[in-house]
Short mmCIF file of C-alpha atoms in Angstrom, two decimals:
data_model
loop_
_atom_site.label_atom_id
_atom_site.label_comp_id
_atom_site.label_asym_id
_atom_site.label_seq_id
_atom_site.Cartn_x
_atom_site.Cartn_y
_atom_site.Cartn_z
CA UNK V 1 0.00 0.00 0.00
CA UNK V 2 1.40 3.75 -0.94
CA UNK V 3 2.34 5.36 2.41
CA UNK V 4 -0.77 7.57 1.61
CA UNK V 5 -2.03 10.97 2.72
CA UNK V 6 -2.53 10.06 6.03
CA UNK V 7 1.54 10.55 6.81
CA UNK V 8 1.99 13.44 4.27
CA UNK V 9 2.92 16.64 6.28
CA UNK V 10 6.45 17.89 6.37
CA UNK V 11 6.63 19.59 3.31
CA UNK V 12 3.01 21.68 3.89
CA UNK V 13 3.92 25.42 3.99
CA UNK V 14 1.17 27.06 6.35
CA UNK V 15 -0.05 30.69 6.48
CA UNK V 16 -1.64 32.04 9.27
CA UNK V 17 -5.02 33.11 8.02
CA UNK V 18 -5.02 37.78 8.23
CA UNK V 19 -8.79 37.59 8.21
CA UNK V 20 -11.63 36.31 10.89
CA UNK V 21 -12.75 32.80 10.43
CA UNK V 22 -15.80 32.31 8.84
CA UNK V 23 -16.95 30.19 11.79
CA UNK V 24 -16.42 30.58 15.39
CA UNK V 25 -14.08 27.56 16.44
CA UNK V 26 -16.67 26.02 18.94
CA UNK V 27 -18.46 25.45 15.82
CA UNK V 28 -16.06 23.36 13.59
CA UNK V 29 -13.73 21.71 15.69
CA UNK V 30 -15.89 19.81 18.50
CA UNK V 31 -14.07 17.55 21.15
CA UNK V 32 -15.72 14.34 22.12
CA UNK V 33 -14.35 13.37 25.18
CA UNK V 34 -16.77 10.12 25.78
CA UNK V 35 -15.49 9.24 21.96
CA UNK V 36 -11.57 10.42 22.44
CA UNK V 37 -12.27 12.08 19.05
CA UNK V 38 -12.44 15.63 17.68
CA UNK V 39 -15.51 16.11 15.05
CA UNK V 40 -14.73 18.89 12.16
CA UNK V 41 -17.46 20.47 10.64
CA UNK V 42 -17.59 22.25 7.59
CA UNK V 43 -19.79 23.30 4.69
CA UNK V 44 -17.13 23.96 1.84
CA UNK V 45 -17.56 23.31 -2.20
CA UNK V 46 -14.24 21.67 -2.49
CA UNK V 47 -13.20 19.68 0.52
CA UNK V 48 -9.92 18.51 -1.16
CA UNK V 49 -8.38 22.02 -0.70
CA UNK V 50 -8.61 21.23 3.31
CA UNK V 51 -6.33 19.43 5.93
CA UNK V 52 -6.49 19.10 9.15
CA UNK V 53 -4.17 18.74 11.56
CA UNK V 54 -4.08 17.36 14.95
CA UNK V 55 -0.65 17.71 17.38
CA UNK V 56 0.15 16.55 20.89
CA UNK V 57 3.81 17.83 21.94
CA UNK V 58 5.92 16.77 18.98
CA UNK V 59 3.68 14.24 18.26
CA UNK V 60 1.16 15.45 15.00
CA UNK V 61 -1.18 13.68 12.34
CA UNK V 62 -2.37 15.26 9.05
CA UNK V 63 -5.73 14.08 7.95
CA UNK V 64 -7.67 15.19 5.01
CA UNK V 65 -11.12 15.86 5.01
CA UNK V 66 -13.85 14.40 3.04
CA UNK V 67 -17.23 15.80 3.91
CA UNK V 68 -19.47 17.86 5.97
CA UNK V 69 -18.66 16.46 9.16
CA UNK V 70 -15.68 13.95 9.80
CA UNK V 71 -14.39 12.40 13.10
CA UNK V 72 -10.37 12.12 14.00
CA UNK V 73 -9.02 10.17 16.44
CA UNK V 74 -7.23 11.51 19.68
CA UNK V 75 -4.95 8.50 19.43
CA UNK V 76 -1.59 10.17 21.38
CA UNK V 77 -2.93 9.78 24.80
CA UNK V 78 -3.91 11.86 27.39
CA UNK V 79 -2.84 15.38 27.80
CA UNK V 80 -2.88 18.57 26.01
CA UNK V 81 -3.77 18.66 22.32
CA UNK V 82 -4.13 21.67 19.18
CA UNK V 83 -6.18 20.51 16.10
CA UNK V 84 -6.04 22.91 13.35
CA UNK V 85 -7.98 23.40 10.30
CA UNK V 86 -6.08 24.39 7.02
CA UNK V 87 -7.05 25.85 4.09
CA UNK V 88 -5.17 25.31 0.15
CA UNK V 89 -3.99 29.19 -0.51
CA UNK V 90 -1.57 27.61 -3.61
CA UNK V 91 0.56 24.79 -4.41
CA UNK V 92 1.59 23.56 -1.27
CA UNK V 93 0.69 26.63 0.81
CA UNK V 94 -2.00 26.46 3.58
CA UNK V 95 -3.86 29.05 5.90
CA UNK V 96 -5.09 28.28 8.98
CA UNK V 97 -8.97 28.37 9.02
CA UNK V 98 -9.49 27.52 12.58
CA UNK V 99 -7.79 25.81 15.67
CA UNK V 100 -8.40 24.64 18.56
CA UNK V 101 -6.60 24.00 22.08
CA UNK V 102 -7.91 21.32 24.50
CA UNK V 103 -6.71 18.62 27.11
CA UNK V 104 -7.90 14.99 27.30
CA UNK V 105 -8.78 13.05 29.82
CA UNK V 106 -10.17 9.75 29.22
CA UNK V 107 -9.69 5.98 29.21
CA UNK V 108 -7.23 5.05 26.66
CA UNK V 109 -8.49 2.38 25.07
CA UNK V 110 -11.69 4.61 24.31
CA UNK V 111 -10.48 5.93 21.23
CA UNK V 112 -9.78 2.53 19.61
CA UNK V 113 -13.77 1.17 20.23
CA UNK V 114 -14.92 4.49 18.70
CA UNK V 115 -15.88 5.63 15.11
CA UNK V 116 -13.47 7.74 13.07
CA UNK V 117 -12.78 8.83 9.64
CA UNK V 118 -10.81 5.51 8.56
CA UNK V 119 -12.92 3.14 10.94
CA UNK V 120 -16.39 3.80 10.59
CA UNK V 121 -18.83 2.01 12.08
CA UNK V 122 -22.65 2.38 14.08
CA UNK V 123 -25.51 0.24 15.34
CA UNK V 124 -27.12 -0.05 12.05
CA UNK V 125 -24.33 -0.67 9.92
CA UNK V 126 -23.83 -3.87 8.03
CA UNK V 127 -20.29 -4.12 9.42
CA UNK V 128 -21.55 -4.41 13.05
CA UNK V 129 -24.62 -6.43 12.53
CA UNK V 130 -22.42 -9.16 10.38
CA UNK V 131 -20.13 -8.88 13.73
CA UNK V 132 -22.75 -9.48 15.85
CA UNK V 133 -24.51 -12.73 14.34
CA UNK V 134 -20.71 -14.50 13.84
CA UNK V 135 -19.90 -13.99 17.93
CA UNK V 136 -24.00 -14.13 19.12
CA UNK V 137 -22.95 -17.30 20.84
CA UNK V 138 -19.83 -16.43 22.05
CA UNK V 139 -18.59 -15.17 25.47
CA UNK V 140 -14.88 -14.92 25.43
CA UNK V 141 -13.29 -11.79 23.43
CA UNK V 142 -10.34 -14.20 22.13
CA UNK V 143 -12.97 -16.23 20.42
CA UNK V 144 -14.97 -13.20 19.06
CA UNK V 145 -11.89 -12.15 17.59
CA UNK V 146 -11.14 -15.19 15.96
CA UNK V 147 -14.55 -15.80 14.27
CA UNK V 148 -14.25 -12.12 13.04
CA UNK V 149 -10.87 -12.83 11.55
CA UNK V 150 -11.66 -16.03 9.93
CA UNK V 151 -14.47 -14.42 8.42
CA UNK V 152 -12.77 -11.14 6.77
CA UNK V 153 -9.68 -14.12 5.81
CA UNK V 154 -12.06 -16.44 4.09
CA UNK V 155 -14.50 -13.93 2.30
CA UNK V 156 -12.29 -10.59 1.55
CA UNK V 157 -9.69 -10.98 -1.59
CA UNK V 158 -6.82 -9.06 -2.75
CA UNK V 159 -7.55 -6.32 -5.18
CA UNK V 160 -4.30 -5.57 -7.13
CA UNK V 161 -5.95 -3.39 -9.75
CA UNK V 162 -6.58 -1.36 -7.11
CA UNK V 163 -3.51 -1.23 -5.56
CA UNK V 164 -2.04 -0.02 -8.57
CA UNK V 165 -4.34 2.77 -9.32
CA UNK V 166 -5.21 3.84 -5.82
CA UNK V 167 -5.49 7.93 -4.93
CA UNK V 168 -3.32 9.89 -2.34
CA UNK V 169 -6.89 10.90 -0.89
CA UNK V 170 -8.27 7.06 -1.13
CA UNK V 171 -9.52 6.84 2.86
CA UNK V 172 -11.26 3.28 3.28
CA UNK V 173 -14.62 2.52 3.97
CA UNK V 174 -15.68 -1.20 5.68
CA UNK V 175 -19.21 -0.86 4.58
CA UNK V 176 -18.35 -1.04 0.70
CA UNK V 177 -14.90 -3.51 1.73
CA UNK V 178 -17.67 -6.13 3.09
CA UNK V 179 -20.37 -4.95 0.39
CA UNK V 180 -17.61 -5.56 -2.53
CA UNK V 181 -15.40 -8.81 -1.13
CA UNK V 182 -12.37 -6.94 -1.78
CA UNK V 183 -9.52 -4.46 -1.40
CA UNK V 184 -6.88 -3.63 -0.29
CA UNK V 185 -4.89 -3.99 2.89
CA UNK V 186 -6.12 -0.39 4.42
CA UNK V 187 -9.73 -1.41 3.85
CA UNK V 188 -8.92 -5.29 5.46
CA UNK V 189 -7.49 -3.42 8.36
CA UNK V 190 -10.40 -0.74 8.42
CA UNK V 191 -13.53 -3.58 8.31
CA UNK V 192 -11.66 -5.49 10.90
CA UNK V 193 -11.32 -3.35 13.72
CA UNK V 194 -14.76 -1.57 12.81
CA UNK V 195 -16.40 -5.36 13.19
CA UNK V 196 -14.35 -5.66 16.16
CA UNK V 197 -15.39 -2.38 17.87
CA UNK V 198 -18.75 -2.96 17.02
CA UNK V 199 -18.56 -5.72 19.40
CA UNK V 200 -16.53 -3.64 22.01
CA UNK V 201 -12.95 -5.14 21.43
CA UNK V 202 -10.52 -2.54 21.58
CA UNK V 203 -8.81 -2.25 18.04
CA UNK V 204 -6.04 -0.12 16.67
CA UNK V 205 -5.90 -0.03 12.65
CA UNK V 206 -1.48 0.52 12.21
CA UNK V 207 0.00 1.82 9.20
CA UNK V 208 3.78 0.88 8.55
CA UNK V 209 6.15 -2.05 7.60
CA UNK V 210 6.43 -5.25 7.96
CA UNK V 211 8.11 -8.47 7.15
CA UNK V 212 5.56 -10.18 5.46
CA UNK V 213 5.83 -7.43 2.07
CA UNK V 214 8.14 -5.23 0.81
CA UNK V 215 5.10 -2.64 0.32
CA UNK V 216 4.37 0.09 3.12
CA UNK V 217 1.89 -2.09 4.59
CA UNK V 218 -1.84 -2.10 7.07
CA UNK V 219 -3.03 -4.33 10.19
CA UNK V 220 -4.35 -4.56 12.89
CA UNK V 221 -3.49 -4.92 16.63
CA UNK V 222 -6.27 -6.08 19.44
CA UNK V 223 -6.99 -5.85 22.63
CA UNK V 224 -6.76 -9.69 24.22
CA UNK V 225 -7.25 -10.58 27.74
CA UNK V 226 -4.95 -7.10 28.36
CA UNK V 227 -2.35 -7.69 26.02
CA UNK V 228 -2.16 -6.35 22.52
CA UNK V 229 -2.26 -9.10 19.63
CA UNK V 230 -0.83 -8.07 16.05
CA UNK V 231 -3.80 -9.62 13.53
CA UNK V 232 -2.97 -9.45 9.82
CA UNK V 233 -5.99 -10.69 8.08
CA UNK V 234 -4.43 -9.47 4.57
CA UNK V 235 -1.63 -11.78 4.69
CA UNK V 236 -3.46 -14.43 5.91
CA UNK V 237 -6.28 -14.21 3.39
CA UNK V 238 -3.35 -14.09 0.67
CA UNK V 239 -1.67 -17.73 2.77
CA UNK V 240 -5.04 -19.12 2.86
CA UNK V 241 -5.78 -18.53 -0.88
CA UNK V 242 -2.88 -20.44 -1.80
CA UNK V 243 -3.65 -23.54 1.17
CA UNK V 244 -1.17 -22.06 3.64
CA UNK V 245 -2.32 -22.61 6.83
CA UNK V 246 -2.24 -19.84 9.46
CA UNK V 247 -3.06 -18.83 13.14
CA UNK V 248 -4.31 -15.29 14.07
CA UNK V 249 -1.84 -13.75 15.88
CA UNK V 250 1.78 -12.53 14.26
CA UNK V 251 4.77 -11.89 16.12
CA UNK V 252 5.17 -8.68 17.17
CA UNK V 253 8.34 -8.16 16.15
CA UNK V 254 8.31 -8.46 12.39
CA UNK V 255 6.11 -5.74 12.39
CA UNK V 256 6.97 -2.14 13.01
CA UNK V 257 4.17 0.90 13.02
CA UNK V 258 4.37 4.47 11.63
CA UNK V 259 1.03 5.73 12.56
CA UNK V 260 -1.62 4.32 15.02
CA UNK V 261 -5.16 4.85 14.38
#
């Protein structure tokens, strides 16, 4: 997978806006401390000429925006944060729009059972009512995780064409993942941990590299009986296609993430 928008923020040059906002701030950047997420809201024509970005110390993550009203994560733990809104001026040069200051205080684990922009997921989605019926019968997380896996292993494939031709803006979305059968290994990662929140298992979705491919790569890490499991259901669906057998959980250490979601 192309290390994809998500990362891209170093070589931004931002402007500080000369004129008022448009909006007052309480109105597009809302933080949802039950959630440990910060909502933007905006009404624009042309949401591609946006970014936002969210920082904690030196600790920052760009994020585009797609629509009216998206949902970040507040994934850097507790403490003091500054999300900022930026607006395209030119080329690479930004304004800021609209920012934010704010501390958080919440469980950490909140923020990785919640809905955000690249794990979507609510009561009446497909995504969590497929989740549901495969663990109705079952008690014990480790085995809700496992049905879940063997499920997105045995029924999502590989989409090469669209690895090759995928967007700088492509954000996935595990409604049309499960809807479609395929993708790639951003959208595996997304429609697992969104089936997994949905049935309130603690999942990150990890961007970085790994061992198992040379490409920058997706997957997944969950929340076991306290201890954090790396999952990789694209690999596995790609061992299983070819008769490979597999278990669920990868070794920790042939995998090492760039951003945490």
């Amino acid at each position: 997978m192309k290390k994809i928008v998500l990362t891209f923020v170093i070589s931004l040059i931002f402007l500080l806006m000369v004129t008022g906002s448009v909006y007052a701030d309480s109105e597009i950047i809302k933080v949802n401390t039950e959630s440990s997420t910060v909502s933007i809201n905006l009404e624009a024509n042309n949401y591609s000429d946006f970014k936002v970005i969210v920082k904690k110390g030196s600790e920052q993550y760009t994020y585009n925006v797609f629509s009216q009203s998206d949902d970040l994560p507040l994934q850097m733990g507790n403490g003091k944060y500054t999300a900022g809104l930026y607006q395209k001026v030119e080329g690479k040069k930004y304004k800021l729009v609209s920012s934010k200051s704010f501390s958080l205080n919440a469980n950490d684990n909140n923020v990785y059972l919640s809905s955000s922009q690249n794990v979507k997921w609510d009561s009446d989605s497909a995504t969590t009512k497929l989740a549901h019926q495969l663990t109705e019968n079952i008690e014990a997380d480790k085995e809700k995780v496992i049905a879940i896996y063997d499920y997105v292993v045995e029924n999502v494939s590989y989409d090469n064409d669209k690895a090759r031709s995928i967007s700088n803006r492509y954000n996935p979305e595990a409604e049309a993942t499960l809807e479609e059968g395929k993708g790639i290994c951003y959208d595996y990662a997304s429609l697992t941990a969104a089936m997994l929140r949905s049935v309130n298992i603690p999942t990150k979705l990890v961007k970085g590299n790994s061992k198992v491919t040379s490409n920058y790569h997706a997957w997944n890490e969950v929340l076991i009986d306290g201890s954090w499991t790396v999952v990789d259901t694209t690999a596995d669906a790609a061992y299983e296609s070819k008769g490979i057998s597999v278990i669920y959980e990868k070794n920790s250490n042939d995998y090492i993430a760039d951003k945490v979601y």
